Amino acid sequence: SQTIHQWPATLVQPVGSPLSLECTVEGTSNPNLYWYRQAAGRGLQLLFYSVGIGQISSEVPQNLSASRPQDRQFILSSKKLLLSDSGFYLCAWSVQGGAGVGYTFGSGTRLTVV
Amino acid sequence: GENVEQHPSTLSVQEGDSAVIKCTYSDSASNYFPWYKQELGKRPQLIIDIRSNVGEKKDQRIAVTLNKTAKHFSLHITETQPEDSAVYFCAARDSGTYKYIFGTGTRLKVLA
């Protein structure tokens, strides 16, 4: 069966520091991968999605970037964090080709920028 | 691209009553509509989904209905229990991409 791993679970970082969040998927090949951010009490904002290695689409202009160095690995990064980057970051995967299987989310990373 | 609207934003019901959450979508070619439940501090979890070739789907106390002509779909929870309290998100799959467009969420409170 497929599983998605995301770490760390919580992170407190100072303003101006770098960020690296990692997500990996097991049990499937060539998945679609996604990064979402959820502000406290708010909805799910799609940040990036990827349909293959090195293929990244950005949904909103921001202080973050994403990379997909391997088929089942998706990384969210920032060179210098802002206070507004605080939030709950969720990675998700779906079957390639959009076969109608819903997203499965990772357990999330709660980032607090201080 | 797809746009999804969700109502209401908050909903309070007495335990044992029914709850209904409604969503509308804009892309007539969308063919897949999942619903997610998110408990406080946790990840959204898929609870039920429906494809465009089906009008209704049930799973115990939850059901989803789809009206393709009107481009709206609804989540129905019967005999609500306190553990149903959570935020519920609807979503629609954009026909032009592999993205799922989410509604803004409904915070459901079941009062004991």
CSV table of C-alpha atoms in Angstrom, one decimal:
chain,number,residue,atom,x,y,z
A,1,SER,CA,0.0,0.0,0.0
A,2,GLN,CA,1.0,3.6,-0.5
A,3,THR,CA,2.2,5.8,2.3
A,4,ILE,CA,3.3,9.4,2.5
A,5,HIS,CA,5.9,10.6,5.0
A,6,GLN,CA,6.4,14.2,5.9
A,7,TRP,CA,8.9,15.7,8.4
A,8,PRO,CA,9.5,17.4,10.7
A,9,ALA,CA,6.2,17.5,12.5
A,10,THR,CA,6.9,20.9,14.1
A,11,LEU,CA,9.4,23.6,13.5
A,12,VAL,CA,10.2,26.9,15.1
A,13,GLN,CA,12.5,29.1,13.0
A,14,PRO,CA,13.7,32.7,13.3
A,15,VAL,CA,12.9,35.2,10.7
A,16,GLY,CA,15.6,35.2,8.0
A,17,SER,CA,16.6,31.6,8.5
A,18,PRO,CA,16.4,29.0,5.7
A,19,LEU,CA,13.8,26.3,5.5
A,20,SER,CA,13.7,22.7,4.1
A,21,LEU,CA,10.7,20.5,4.5
A,22,GLU,CA,10.7,17.0,3.0
A,23,CYS,CA,8.0,14.7,1.7
A,24,THR,CA,8.4,11.2,0.4
A,25,VAL,CA,5.9,8.7,-1.0
A,26,GLU,CA,6.3,4.9,-0.9
A,27,GLY,CA,4.5,2.2,-2.7
A,28,THR,CA,3.8,4.0,-6.0
A,29,SER,CA,5.7,5.3,-9.0
A,30,ASN,CA,5.5,8.6,-10.8
A,31,PRO,CA,2.9,10.2,-8.5
A,32,ASN,CA,1.6,13.7,-8.7
A,33,LEU,CA,3.0,15.7,-5.7
A,34,TYR,CA,1.6,18.8,-4.1
A,35,TRP,CA,2.5,21.3,-1.3
A,36,TYR,CA,-0.2,23.2,0.5
A,37,ARG,CA,-0.2,25.8,3.2
A,38,GLN,CA,-3.0,26.3,5.7
A,39,ALA,CA,-3.0,29.4,7.9
A,40,ALA,CA,-4.6,29.0,11.3
A,41,GLY,CA,-8.4,28.4,10.9
A,42,ARG,CA,-8.2,28.9,7.2
A,43,GLY,CA,-8.5,26.8,4.0
A,44,LEU,CA,-5.9,24.9,1.9
A,45,GLN,CA,-3.8,27.1,-0.3
A,46,LEU,CA,-2.0,25.2,-3.1
A,47,LEU,CA,1.6,26.3,-3.3
A,48,PHE,CA,3.3,24.0,-5.8
A,49,TYR,CA,2.5,20.8,-7.7
A,50,SER,CA,4.7,18.4,-9.7
A,51,VAL,CA,3.8,15.8,-12.3
A,52,GLY,CA,7.4,14.5,-12.6
A,53,ILE,CA,11.1,14.8,-11.7
A,54,GLY,CA,12.2,18.4,-12.1
A,55,GLN,CA,8.7,19.5,-13.2
A,56,ILE,CA,7.4,22.1,-10.8
A,57,SER,CA,4.4,24.4,-11.2
A,58,SER,CA,4.0,27.4,-8.8
A,59,GLU,CA,0.6,28.5,-7.9
A,60,VAL,CA,1.3,31.7,-6.1
A,61,PRO,CA,4.2,34.2,-6.0
A,62,GLN,CA,5.9,33.8,-2.7
A,63,ASN,CA,9.0,33.4,-0.7
A,64,LEU,CA,9.1,29.7,-1.1
A,65,SER,CA,10.4,27.3,-3.8
A,66,ALA,CA,10.0,23.5,-4.4
A,67,SER,CA,12.1,20.8,-6.0
A,68,ARG,CA,11.6,17.2,-6.9
A,69,PRO,CA,15.0,15.6,-7.1
A,70,GLN,CA,13.7,12.1,-7.2
A,71,ASP,CA,10.5,10.5,-8.4
A,72,ARG,CA,8.9,10.2,-4.9
A,73,GLN,CA,10.6,13.0,-3.1
A,74,PHE,CA,9.3,16.6,-2.9
A,75,ILE,CA,11.1,19.4,-1.0
A,76,LEU,CA,9.8,22.8,0.0
A,77,SER,CA,12.5,25.4,0.7
A,78,SER,CA,13.1,29.0,1.5
A,79,LYS,CA,16.3,31.0,1.7
A,80,LYS,CA,15.0,33.5,4.2
A,81,LEU,CA,11.8,33.0,6.2
A,82,LEU,CA,9.3,35.7,6.8
A,83,LEU,CA,6.8,35.9,9.7
A,84,SER,CA,4.0,35.4,7.1
A,85,ASP,CA,5.4,32.0,6.2
A,86,SER,CA,4.1,30.6,9.5
A,87,GLY,CA,1.4,27.9,9.0
A,88,PHE,CA,0.6,24.3,8.6
A,89,TYR,CA,2.3,22.8,5.6
A,90,LEU,CA,0.9,19.7,4.0
A,91,CYS,CA,2.3,17.5,1.3
A,92,ALA,CA,-0.1,15.4,-0.8
A,93,TRP,CA,0.1,12.8,-3.6
A,94,SER,CA,-2.3,11.5,-6.2
A,95,VAL,CA,-2.2,8.9,-8.9
A,96,GLN,CA,-0.4,10.1,-12.1
A,97,GLY,CA,-2.9,11.0,-14.8
A,98,GLY,CA,-5.6,12.0,-12.3
A,99,ALA,CA,-7.4,8.7,-12.3
A,100,GLY,CA,-9.9,10.0,-10.0
A,101,VAL,CA,-8.3,8.9,-6.7
A,102,GLY,CA,-8.4,11.7,-4.1
A,103,TYR,CA,-5.4,13.3,-2.7
A,104,THR,CA,-3.8,11.7,0.3
A,105,PHE,CA,-2.1,14.1,2.7
A,106,GLY,CA,1.0,13.7,4.8
A,107,SER,CA,0.7,14.4,8.5
A,108,GLY,CA,1.9,18.0,8.0
A,109,THR,CA,4.5,20.3,9.4
A,110,ARG,CA,3.5,23.1,11.8
A,111,LEU,CA,5.9,26.0,11.1
A,112,THR,CA,6.2,28.9,13.4
A,113,VAL,CA,8.4,31.8,12.3
A,114,VAL,CA,9.5,34.0,15.3
B,1,GLY,CA,-10.0,26.9,-14.4
B,2,GLU,CA,-12.1,25.4,-11.7
B,3,ASN,CA,-13.7,27.4,-8.9
B,4,VAL,CA,-15.3,25.8,-5.9
B,5,GLU,CA,-17.6,27.6,-3.4
B,6,GLN,CA,-18.7,26.0,-0.1
B,7,HIS,CA,-21.5,26.9,2.3
B,8,PRO,CA,-22.0,27.4,5.2
B,9,SER,CA,-18.7,28.4,6.7
B,10,THR,CA,-19.9,27.3,10.2
B,11,LEU,CA,-22.7,24.9,11.2
B,12,SER,CA,-23.9,23.9,14.6
B,13,VAL,CA,-26.3,21.0,15.1
B,14,GLN,CA,-27.7,19.1,18.0
B,15,GLU,CA,-26.4,15.6,18.4
B,16,GLY,CA,-28.6,13.2,16.5
B,17,ASP,CA,-29.7,15.8,13.9
B,18,SER,CA,-28.6,15.9,10.3
B,19,ALA,CA,-26.0,18.2,8.8
B,20,VAL,CA,-25.8,19.3,5.2
B,21,ILE,CA,-22.9,21.1,3.5
B,22,LYS,CA,-23.2,22.4,0.0
B,23,CYS,CA,-20.6,23.1,-2.7
B,24,THR,CA,-20.8,24.5,-6.2
B,25,TYR,CA,-18.2,24.2,-9.0
B,26,SER,CA,-17.7,26.1,-12.2
B,27,ASP,CA,-16.0,23.6,-14.6
B,28,SER,CA,-18.7,21.5,-16.3
B,29,ALA,CA,-16.0,18.9,-17.3
B,30,SER,CA,-15.0,18.2,-13.7
B,31,ASN,CA,-15.6,14.5,-13.0
B,32,TYR,CA,-14.5,13.7,-9.5
B,33,PHE,CA,-15.6,15.3,-6.2
B,34,PRO,CA,-14.0,14.2,-2.9
B,35,TRP,CA,-14.8,15.3,0.6
B,36,TYR,CA,-12.3,15.7,3.4
B,37,LYS,CA,-12.6,15.8,7.2
B,38,GLN,CA,-10.0,17.7,9.2
B,39,GLU,CA,-9.8,17.4,12.9
B,40,LEU,CA,-8.0,20.0,14.9
B,41,GLY,CA,-4.3,20.0,14.3
B,42,LYS,CA,-4.5,17.0,12.0
B,43,ARG,CA,-4.3,16.3,8.3
B,44,PRO,CA,-7.4,16.3,6.1
B,45,GLN,CA,-8.7,12.8,5.6
B,46,LEU,CA,-10.8,11.6,2.6
B,47,ILE,CA,-14.2,10.5,3.9
B,48,ILE,CA,-16.2,10.0,0.7
B,49,ASP,CA,-16.0,10.8,-2.9
B,50,ILE,CA,-18.3,10.7,-6.0
B,51,ARG,CA,-17.7,10.5,-9.7
B,52,SER,CA,-19.7,12.4,-12.3
B,53,ASN,CA,-21.4,9.3,-13.6
B,54,VAL,CA,-23.1,8.8,-10.2
B,55,GLY,CA,-25.8,10.9,-8.6
B,56,GLU,CA,-25.5,9.7,-5.0
B,57,LYS,CA,-23.2,7.6,-2.9
B,58,LYS,CA,-23.7,6.5,0.7
B,59,ASP,CA,-21.3,5.1,3.4
B,60,GLN,CA,-23.1,4.4,6.6
B,61,ARG,CA,-24.1,7.8,8.1
B,62,ILE,CA,-22.6,10.0,5.4
B,63,ALA,CA,-23.8,10.5,1.8
B,64,VAL,CA,-22.9,12.7,-1.1
B,65,THR,CA,-25.2,13.9,-3.9
B,66,LEU,CA,-24.2,15.4,-7.2
B,67,ASN,CA,-26.3,17.5,-9.5
B,68,LYS,CA,-24.3,17.9,-12.7
B,69,THR,CA,-26.8,20.1,-14.4
B,70,ALA,CA,-26.7,22.6,-11.6
B,71,LYS,CA,-23.0,22.0,-10.9
B,72,HIS,CA,-23.4,21.4,-7.2
B,73,PHE,CA,-22.8,18.6,-4.8
B,74,SER,CA,-23.6,18.2,-1.1
B,75,LEU,CA,-22.4,16.2,1.9
B,76,HIS,CA,-25.1,14.8,4.2
B,77,ILE,CA,-24.3,13.5,7.7
B,78,THR,CA,-27.2,11.8,9.5
B,79,GLU,CA,-27.5,11.0,13.2
B,80,THR,CA,-24.6,13.3,14.0
B,81,GLN,CA,-22.3,12.5,16.9
B,82,PRO,CA,-19.8,14.7,18.8
B,83,GLU,CA,-16.9,13.0,17.0
B,84,ASP,CA,-18.3,14.4,13.7
B,85,SER,CA,-17.2,17.9,14.9
B,86,ALA,CA,-14.4,19.0,12.5
B,87,VAL,CA,-13.8,21.1,9.5
B,88,TYR,CA,-15.1,19.6,6.2
B,89,PHE,CA,-13.7,20.5,2.8
B,90,CYS,CA,-15.2,19.7,-0.6
B,91,ALA,CA,-13.1,19.6,-3.7
B,92,ALA,CA,-13.4,19.2,-7.4
B,93,ARG,CA,-10.8,17.9,-9.9
B,94,ASP,CA,-9.9,20.5,-12.5
B,95,SER,CA,-10.4,18.9,-15.9
B,96,GLY,CA,-7.5,20.7,-17.5
B,97,THR,CA,-4.8,19.8,-14.8
B,98,TYR,CA,-4.2,17.3,-12.1
B,99,LYS,CA,-5.1,19.7,-9.4
B,100,TYR,CA,-8.0,19.5,-6.9
B,101,ILE,CA,-9.6,22.8,-6.1
B,102,PHE,CA,-10.8,23.0,-2.5
B,103,GLY,CA,-13.7,24.8,-1.0
B,104,THR,CA,-13.0,27.2,1.9
B,105,GLY,CA,-14.2,24.7,4.5
B,106,THR,CA,-17.1,24.3,6.9
B,107,ARG,CA,-16.6,24.1,10.6
B,108,LEU,CA,-19.2,21.6,12.0
B,109,LYS,CA,-20.0,21.6,15.7
B,110,VAL,CA,-22.2,18.9,17.1
B,111,LEU,CA,-23.6,19.9,20.4
B,112,ALA,CA,-24.2,17.2,22.9
